[in-house]
């Protein structure tokens, strides 16, 4: 049986190409430590975002003094500070007409806000219905009634701008966490890949044997010999 020579003109010049070198990962730069830095930085920024939103929601819920709430038709005495606006909140099962009075306070101290604001604490939702800006510091009796069974509470005037700003700050921290971690990881990966290519090209470069020797050739030139 005849065996076919895979190289009919002889083996390829120089033999098979050398295998690419096995470059250890610890040799590449930047170090893989930057992946850890990216992850930790992302966690820190994400944690800051959670803290921003959590503290904002807690402060908003705590702004309503639910511990001293009272039922519709009842009265409760509160301390007011001159120039410090307080808000009156109601919690009821549906929309209903609400009326609140502070007889000892001068007329015009209680106003109805132009926008709505609600706070959910536990199973109750409290809606701001009036704002009170006292003209003098002292204790005043607040009486409130509603067409429906309701609970009333006094609280701080909501700072809508600060609330929205803190929420957006928390969201911004989440976005910054993702962008920063992704950017560091991608830049590190790209630079390590380029470093690997440079090392591979250097380690597989053919040896340099130097220039050929000068002088006449050691053999006669081709052609007829006389």
PDB file of C-alpha atoms in Angstrom:
ATOM      1  CA  UNK A   1       0.000   0.000   0.000  1.00  0.00           C
ATOM      2  CA  UNK A   2       1.425   3.349  -1.032  1.00  0.00           C
ATOM      3  CA  UNK A   3       1.755   6.041   1.615  1.00  0.00           C
ATOM      4  CA  UNK A   4       1.261   9.558   0.364  1.00  0.00           C
ATOM      5  CA  UNK A   5       3.824  12.031   1.558  1.00  0.00           C
ATOM      6  CA  UNK A   6       1.957  14.985   3.201  1.00  0.00           C
ATOM      7  CA  UNK A   7       4.828  17.213   2.150  1.00  0.00           C
ATOM      8  CA  UNK A   8       5.603  16.252  -1.512  1.00  0.00           C
ATOM      9  CA  UNK A   9       8.108  19.056  -1.775  1.00  0.00           C
ATOM     10  CA  UNK A  10       9.616  18.465   1.620  1.00  0.00           C
ATOM     11  CA  UNK A  11       8.586  19.772   5.039  1.00  0.00           C
ATOM     12  CA  UNK A  12       7.684  23.418   5.268  1.00  0.00           C
ATOM     13  CA  UNK A  13      10.612  25.732   5.718  1.00  0.00           C
ATOM     14  CA  UNK A  14      11.405  26.433   9.338  1.00  0.00           C
ATOM     15  CA  UNK A  15       9.018  23.844  10.803  1.00  0.00           C
ATOM     16  CA  UNK A  16       5.638  24.496  12.452  1.00  0.00           C
ATOM     17  CA  UNK A  17       5.054  27.908  14.069  1.00  0.00           C
ATOM     18  CA  UNK A  18       5.811  28.036  17.783  1.00  0.00           C
ATOM     19  CA  UNK A  19       2.947  27.828  20.229  1.00  0.00           C
ATOM     20  CA  UNK A  20       1.942  31.155  21.799  1.00  0.00           C
ATOM     21  CA  UNK A  21       3.586  31.668  25.166  1.00  0.00           C
ATOM     22  CA  UNK A  22       1.619  31.061  28.342  1.00  0.00           C
ATOM     23  CA  UNK A  23       1.688  34.475  30.025  1.00  0.00           C
ATOM     24  CA  UNK A  24       0.792  34.387  33.743  1.00  0.00           C
ATOM     25  CA  UNK A  25      -2.096  36.641  34.680  1.00  0.00           C
ATOM     26  CA  UNK A  26      -0.107  38.191  37.531  1.00  0.00           C
ATOM     27  CA  UNK A  27       2.401  39.602  35.039  1.00  0.00           C
ATOM     28  CA  UNK A  28      -0.196  41.682  33.204  1.00  0.00           C
ATOM     29  CA  UNK A  29      -0.815  45.314  34.056  1.00  0.00           C
ATOM     30  CA  UNK A  30      -2.926  46.901  35.460  1.00  0.00           C
ATOM     31  CA  UNK A  31      -3.288  44.336  38.240  1.00  0.00           C
ATOM     32  CA  UNK A  32      -6.509  42.410  38.774  1.00  0.00           C
ATOM     33  CA  UNK A  33      -6.820  44.310  42.047  1.00  0.00           C
ATOM     34  CA  UNK A  34      -8.589  47.041  40.063  1.00  0.00           C
ATOM     35  CA  UNK A  35     -11.544  44.703  39.525  1.00  0.00           C
ATOM     36  CA  UNK A  36     -11.894  44.500  43.300  1.00  0.00           C
ATOM     37  CA  UNK A  37     -11.607  48.288  43.542  1.00  0.00           C
ATOM     38  CA  UNK A  38     -14.382  48.674  40.960  1.00  0.00           C
ATOM     39  CA  UNK A  39     -16.680  46.331  42.880  1.00  0.00           C
ATOM     40  CA  UNK A  40     -16.024  47.961  46.259  1.00  0.00           C
ATOM     41  CA  UNK A  41     -16.485  51.464  44.877  1.00  0.00           C
ATOM     42  CA  UNK A  42     -19.768  50.413  43.275  1.00  0.00           C
ATOM     43  CA  UNK A  43     -20.975  48.949  46.575  1.00  0.00           C
ATOM     44  CA  UNK A  44     -20.043  52.122  48.471  1.00  0.00           C
ATOM     45  CA  UNK A  45     -21.883  54.389  46.043  1.00  0.00           C
ATOM     46  CA  UNK A  46     -24.913  52.089  45.946  1.00  0.00           C
ATOM     47  CA  UNK A  47     -24.946  51.999  49.747  1.00  0.00           C
ATOM     48  CA  UNK A  48     -24.861  55.796  49.818  1.00  0.00           C
ATOM     49  CA  UNK A  49     -27.869  55.855  47.500  1.00  0.00           C
ATOM     50  CA  UNK A  50     -29.786  53.464  49.749  1.00  0.00           C
ATOM     51  CA  UNK A  51     -28.892  55.578  52.781  1.00  0.00           C
ATOM     52  CA  UNK A  52     -30.057  58.803  51.086  1.00  0.00           C
ATOM     53  CA  UNK A  53     -33.445  57.364  50.196  1.00  0.00           C
ATOM     54  CA  UNK A  54     -33.930  55.487  53.476  1.00  0.00           C
ATOM     55  CA  UNK A  55     -33.114  58.522  55.645  1.00  0.00           C
ATOM     56  CA  UNK A  56     -35.349  60.745  53.503  1.00  0.00           C
ATOM     57  CA  UNK A  57     -38.308  58.381  53.831  1.00  0.00           C
ATOM     58  CA  UNK A  58     -37.750  57.956  57.574  1.00  0.00           C
ATOM     59  CA  UNK A  59     -37.572  61.687  58.186  1.00  0.00           C
ATOM     60  CA  UNK A  60     -40.727  62.194  56.136  1.00  0.00           C
ATOM     61  CA  UNK A  61     -42.641  59.562  58.114  1.00  0.00           C
ATOM     62  CA  UNK A  62     -41.341  60.913  61.422  1.00  0.00           C
ATOM     63  CA  UNK A  63     -42.463  64.421  60.463  1.00  0.00           C
ATOM     64  CA  UNK A  64     -46.051  63.430  61.366  1.00  0.00           C
ATOM     65  CA  UNK A  65     -46.566  63.163  65.142  1.00  0.00           C
ATOM     66  CA  UNK A  66     -48.760  60.052  65.014  1.00  0.00           C
ATOM     67  CA  UNK A  67     -48.092  59.334  68.705  1.00  0.00           C
ATOM     68  CA  UNK A  68     -50.317  62.314  69.631  1.00  0.00           C
ATOM     69  CA  UNK A  69     -53.095  61.818  67.089  1.00  0.00           C
ATOM     70  CA  UNK A  70     -56.748  62.356  67.994  1.00  0.00           C
ATOM     71  CA  UNK A  71     -60.086  61.318  66.542  1.00  0.00           C
ATOM     72  CA  UNK A  72     -62.536  63.457  64.603  1.00  0.00           C
ATOM     73  CA  UNK A  73     -64.545  65.732  66.916  1.00  0.00           C
ATOM     74  CA  UNK A  74     -61.927  65.635  69.681  1.00  0.00           C
ATOM     75  CA  UNK A  75     -59.424  68.321  70.684  1.00  0.00           C
ATOM     76  CA  UNK A  76     -55.759  68.279  71.636  1.00  0.00           C
ATOM     77  CA  UNK A  77     -53.409  70.982  72.888  1.00  0.00           C
ATOM     78  CA  UNK A  78     -50.115  71.524  71.096  1.00  0.00           C
ATOM     79  CA  UNK A  79     -47.175  73.866  71.555  1.00  0.00           C
ATOM     80  CA  UNK A  80     -46.510  76.261  68.676  1.00  0.00           C
ATOM     81  CA  UNK A  81     -43.478  78.458  68.015  1.00  0.00           C
ATOM     82  CA  UNK A  82     -43.841  81.881  66.456  1.00  0.00           C
ATOM     83  CA  UNK A  83     -42.914  81.864  62.775  1.00  0.00           C
ATOM     84  CA  UNK A  84     -42.522  78.064  62.576  1.00  0.00           C
ATOM     85  CA  UNK A  85     -45.153  76.611  60.264  1.00  0.00           C
ATOM     86  CA  UNK A  86     -46.787  73.335  61.274  1.00  0.00           C
ATOM     87  CA  UNK A  87     -49.035  71.090  59.180  1.00  0.00           C
ATOM     88  CA  UNK A  88     -52.274  69.330  60.092  1.00  0.00           C
ATOM     89  CA  UNK A  89     -52.680  65.812  58.675  1.00  0.00           C
ATOM     90  CA  UNK A  90     -55.768  63.625  58.392  1.00  0.00           C
ATOM     91  CA  UNK A  91     -56.093  59.877  57.927  1.00  0.00           C
ATOM     92  CA  UNK A  92     -59.500  58.725  56.716  1.00  0.00           C
ATOM     93  CA  UNK A  93     -61.002  56.004  54.541  1.00  0.00           C
ATOM     94  CA  UNK A  94     -61.927  58.285  51.632  1.00  0.00           C
ATOM     95  CA  UNK A  95     -62.361  61.879  50.517  1.00  0.00           C
ATOM     96  CA  UNK A  96     -64.444  63.884  52.922  1.00  0.00           C
ATOM     97  CA  UNK A  97     -64.846  67.478  54.061  1.00  0.00           C
ATOM     98  CA  UNK A  98     -62.462  68.355  56.886  1.00  0.00           C
ATOM     99  CA  UNK A  99     -62.658  71.330  59.229  1.00  0.00           C
ATOM    100  CA  UNK A 100     -60.055  72.396  61.828  1.00  0.00           C
ATOM    101  CA  UNK A 101     -60.108  75.326  64.258  1.00  0.00           C
ATOM    102  CA  UNK A 102     -57.766  76.959  66.765  1.00  0.00           C
ATOM    103  CA  UNK A 103     -59.984  79.517  68.558  1.00  0.00           C
ATOM    104  CA  UNK A 104     -57.163  81.206  70.516  1.00  0.00           C
ATOM    105  CA  UNK A 105     -55.077  81.887  67.391  1.00  0.00           C
ATOM    106  CA  UNK A 106     -55.590  85.033  65.330  1.00  0.00           C
ATOM    107  CA  UNK A 107     -57.530  84.818  62.085  1.00  0.00           C
ATOM    108  CA  UNK A 108     -55.499  83.926  59.004  1.00  0.00           C
ATOM    109  CA  UNK A 109     -52.952  81.825  60.865  1.00  0.00           C
ATOM    110  CA  UNK A 110     -54.421  78.638  59.384  1.00  0.00           C
ATOM    111  CA  UNK A 111     -54.359  78.233  55.610  1.00  0.00           C
ATOM    112  CA  UNK A 112     -55.127  75.475  53.145  1.00  0.00           C
ATOM    113  CA  UNK A 113     -52.139  74.473  50.980  1.00  0.00           C
ATOM    114  CA  UNK A 114     -52.484  74.617  47.219  1.00  0.00           C
ATOM    115  CA  UNK A 115     -50.845  71.200  46.672  1.00  0.00           C
ATOM    116  CA  UNK A 116     -51.438  67.795  48.199  1.00  0.00           C
ATOM    117  CA  UNK A 117     -48.886  65.830  50.195  1.00  0.00           C
ATOM    118  CA  UNK A 118     -49.312  62.319  51.619  1.00  0.00           C
ATOM    119  CA  UNK A 119     -47.248  60.241  54.016  1.00  0.00           C
ATOM    120  CA  UNK A 120     -47.738  56.511  54.568  1.00  0.00           C
ATOM    121  CA  UNK A 121     -46.811  55.243  58.021  1.00  0.00           C
ATOM    122  CA  UNK A 122     -47.630  51.605  58.661  1.00  0.00           C
ATOM    123  CA  UNK A 123     -51.171  50.874  57.507  1.00  0.00           C
ATOM    124  CA  UNK A 124     -52.273  54.523  57.544  1.00  0.00           C
ATOM    125  CA  UNK A 125     -51.918  57.242  54.946  1.00  0.00           C
ATOM    126  CA  UNK A 126     -51.794  60.792  56.277  1.00  0.00           C
ATOM    127  CA  UNK A 127     -52.738  63.693  54.025  1.00  0.00           C
ATOM    128  CA  UNK A 128     -51.831  67.292  54.708  1.00  0.00           C
ATOM    129  CA  UNK A 129     -55.004  69.405  54.861  1.00  0.00           C
ATOM    130  CA  UNK A 130     -53.975  72.652  56.621  1.00  0.00           C
ATOM    131  CA  UNK A 131     -50.901  74.634  57.557  1.00  0.00           C
ATOM    132  CA  UNK A 132     -50.606  76.763  60.684  1.00  0.00           C
ATOM    133  CA  UNK A 133     -48.220  79.705  61.066  1.00  0.00           C
ATOM    134  CA  UNK A 134     -48.669  81.103  64.596  1.00  0.00           C
ATOM    135  CA  UNK A 135     -48.158  84.764  65.317  1.00  0.00           C
ATOM    136  CA  UNK A 136     -46.902  84.049  68.837  1.00  0.00           C
ATOM    137  CA  UNK A 137     -45.365  81.202  70.787  1.00  0.00           C
ATOM    138  CA  UNK A 138     -47.615  79.274  73.145  1.00  0.00           C
ATOM    139  CA  UNK A 139     -49.940  76.300  73.661  1.00  0.00           C
ATOM    140  CA  UNK A 140     -53.097  76.203  71.558  1.00  0.00           C
ATOM    141  CA  UNK A 141     -56.023  73.792  71.397  1.00  0.00           C
ATOM    142  CA  UNK A 142     -56.674  72.215  68.006  1.00  0.00           C
ATOM    143  CA  UNK A 143     -60.120  70.837  67.168  1.00  0.00           C
ATOM    144  CA  UNK A 144     -60.803  68.954  63.922  1.00  0.00           C
ATOM    145  CA  UNK A 145     -63.861  67.240  62.441  1.00  0.00           C
ATOM    146  CA  UNK A 146     -64.546  65.199  59.293  1.00  0.00           C
ATOM    147  CA  UNK A 147     -67.545  63.787  57.494  1.00  0.00           C
ATOM    148  CA  UNK A 148     -65.926  60.333  57.783  1.00  0.00           C
ATOM    149  CA  UNK A 149     -64.318  58.501  60.694  1.00  0.00           C
ATOM    150  CA  UNK A 150     -60.853  60.018  60.786  1.00  0.00           C
ATOM    151  CA  UNK A 151     -57.717  60.556  62.815  1.00  0.00           C
ATOM    152  CA  UNK A 152     -55.848  63.868  62.943  1.00  0.00           C
ATOM    153  CA  UNK A 153     -52.220  64.615  63.758  1.00  0.00           C
ATOM    154  CA  UNK A 154     -49.914  67.602  63.835  1.00  0.00           C
ATOM    155  CA  UNK A 155     -46.601  67.484  62.037  1.00  0.00           C
ATOM    156  CA  UNK A 156     -43.858  69.459  60.376  1.00  0.00           C
ATOM    157  CA  UNK A 157     -44.422  71.335  57.160  1.00  0.00           C
ATOM    158  CA  UNK A 158     -43.195  69.069  54.342  1.00  0.00           C
ATOM    159  CA  UNK A 159     -40.080  70.229  52.555  1.00  0.00           C
ATOM    160  CA  UNK A 160     -40.943  68.973  49.111  1.00  0.00           C
ATOM    161  CA  UNK A 161     -37.831  70.410  47.479  1.00  0.00           C
ATOM    162  CA  UNK A 162     -35.501  68.711  49.967  1.00  0.00           C
ATOM    163  CA  UNK A 163     -37.438  65.449  49.638  1.00  0.00           C
ATOM    164  CA  UNK A 164     -37.179  65.413  45.847  1.00  0.00           C
ATOM    165  CA  UNK A 165     -33.531  66.491  45.977  1.00  0.00           C
ATOM    166  CA  UNK A 166     -32.565  63.677  48.348  1.00  0.00           C
ATOM    167  CA  UNK A 167     -34.417  61.096  46.263  1.00  0.00           C
ATOM    168  CA  UNK A 168     -32.633  62.255  43.114  1.00  0.00           C
ATOM    169  CA  UNK A 169     -29.335  62.228  45.012  1.00  0.00           C
ATOM    170  CA  UNK A 170     -29.965  58.600  45.939  1.00  0.00           C
ATOM    171  CA  UNK A 171     -30.783  57.710  42.337  1.00  0.00           C
ATOM    172  CA  UNK A 172     -27.670  59.579  41.217  1.00  0.00           C
ATOM    173  CA  UNK A 173     -25.565  57.456  43.571  1.00  0.00           C
ATOM    174  CA  UNK A 174     -26.986  54.288  41.991  1.00  0.00           C
ATOM    175  CA  UNK A 175     -26.176  55.571  38.500  1.00  0.00           C
ATOM    176  CA  UNK A 176     -22.684  56.647  39.576  1.00  0.00           C
ATOM    177  CA  UNK A 177     -22.098  53.223  41.143  1.00  0.00           C
ATOM    178  CA  UNK A 178     -22.918  51.428  37.894  1.00  0.00           C
ATOM    179  CA  UNK A 179     -21.025  53.831  35.611  1.00  0.00           C
ATOM    180  CA  UNK A 180     -17.917  54.004  37.802  1.00  0.00           C
ATOM    181  CA  UNK A 181     -17.645  50.262  38.396  1.00  0.00           C
ATOM    182  CA  UNK A 182     -18.270  49.448  34.728  1.00  0.00           C
ATOM    183  CA  UNK A 183     -15.759  52.055  33.513  1.00  0.00           C
ATOM    184  CA  UNK A 184     -12.970  50.837  35.798  1.00  0.00           C
ATOM    185  CA  UNK A 185     -13.633  47.201  34.884  1.00  0.00           C
ATOM    186  CA  UNK A 186     -13.704  47.862  31.130  1.00  0.00           C
ATOM    187  CA  UNK A 187     -10.581  50.066  31.141  1.00  0.00           C
ATOM    188  CA  UNK A 188      -8.713  47.477  33.206  1.00  0.00           C
ATOM    189  CA  UNK A 189      -9.743  44.650  30.878  1.00  0.00           C
ATOM    190  CA  UNK A 190      -8.756  46.576  27.734  1.00  0.00           C
ATOM    191  CA  UNK A 191      -5.363  47.613  29.092  1.00  0.00           C
ATOM    192  CA  UNK A 192      -4.595  44.076  30.305  1.00  0.00           C
ATOM    193  CA  UNK A 193      -5.501  42.706  26.877  1.00  0.00           C
ATOM    194  CA  UNK A 194      -3.176  45.196  25.168  1.00  0.00           C
ATOM    195  CA  UNK A 195      -0.391  44.357  27.610  1.00  0.00           C
ATOM    196  CA  UNK A 196      -0.848  40.644  26.870  1.00  0.00           C
ATOM    197  CA  UNK A 197      -0.556  41.317  23.123  1.00  0.00           C
ATOM    198  CA  UNK A 198       2.648  43.324  23.621  1.00  0.00           C
ATOM    199  CA  UNK A 199       4.197  40.599  25.751  1.00  0.00           C
ATOM    200  CA  UNK A 200       3.143  37.915  23.279  1.00  0.00           C
ATOM    201  CA  UNK A 201       4.704  39.826  20.374  1.00  0.00           C
ATOM    202  CA  UNK A 202       7.936  40.323  22.353  1.00  0.00           C
ATOM    203  CA  UNK A 203       8.297  36.723  23.540  1.00  0.00           C
ATOM    204  CA  UNK A 204       7.571  35.210  20.104  1.00  0.00           C
ATOM    205  CA  UNK A 205       9.800  37.562  18.054  1.00  0.00           C
ATOM    206  CA  UNK A 206      12.357  35.647  15.875  1.00  0.00           C
ATOM    207  CA  UNK A 207      16.003  35.847  17.000  1.00  0.00           C
ATOM    208  CA  UNK A 208      18.270  38.377  15.339  1.00  0.00           C
ATOM    209  CA  UNK A 209      21.420  36.766  13.976  1.00  0.00           C
ATOM    210  CA  UNK A 210      23.131  39.940  12.867  1.00  0.00           C
ATOM    211  CA  UNK A 211      24.222  41.098   9.362  1.00  0.00           C
ATOM    212  CA  UNK A 212      25.762  38.620   6.929  1.00  0.00           C
ATOM    213  CA  UNK A 213      29.589  38.552   6.773  1.00  0.00           C
ATOM    214  CA  UNK A 214      31.227  40.917   4.281  1.00  0.00           C
ATOM    215  CA  UNK A 215      33.794  39.995   1.663  1.00  0.00           C
ATOM    216  CA  UNK A 216      33.807  37.714  -1.386  1.00  0.00           C
ATOM    217  CA  UNK A 217      31.484  34.756  -1.469  1.00  0.00           C
ATOM    218  CA  UNK A 218      33.104  31.463  -0.438  1.00  0.00           C
ATOM    219  CA  UNK A 219      31.933  29.827  -3.654  1.00  0.00           C
ATOM    220  CA  UNK A 220      32.517  30.684  -7.349  1.00  0.00           C
ATOM    221  CA  UNK A 221      29.785  32.625  -9.120  1.00  0.00           C
ATOM    222  CA  UNK A 222      27.280  30.708 -11.154  1.00  0.00           C
ATOM    223  CA  UNK A 223      27.951  30.296 -14.917  1.00  0.00           C
ATOM    224  CA  UNK A 224      30.158  28.390 -17.334  1.00  0.00           C
ATOM    225  CA  UNK A 225      33.611  27.661 -16.108  1.00  0.00           C
ATOM    226  CA  UNK A 226      36.288  28.426 -18.697  1.00  0.00           C
TER     227      UNK A 226
END
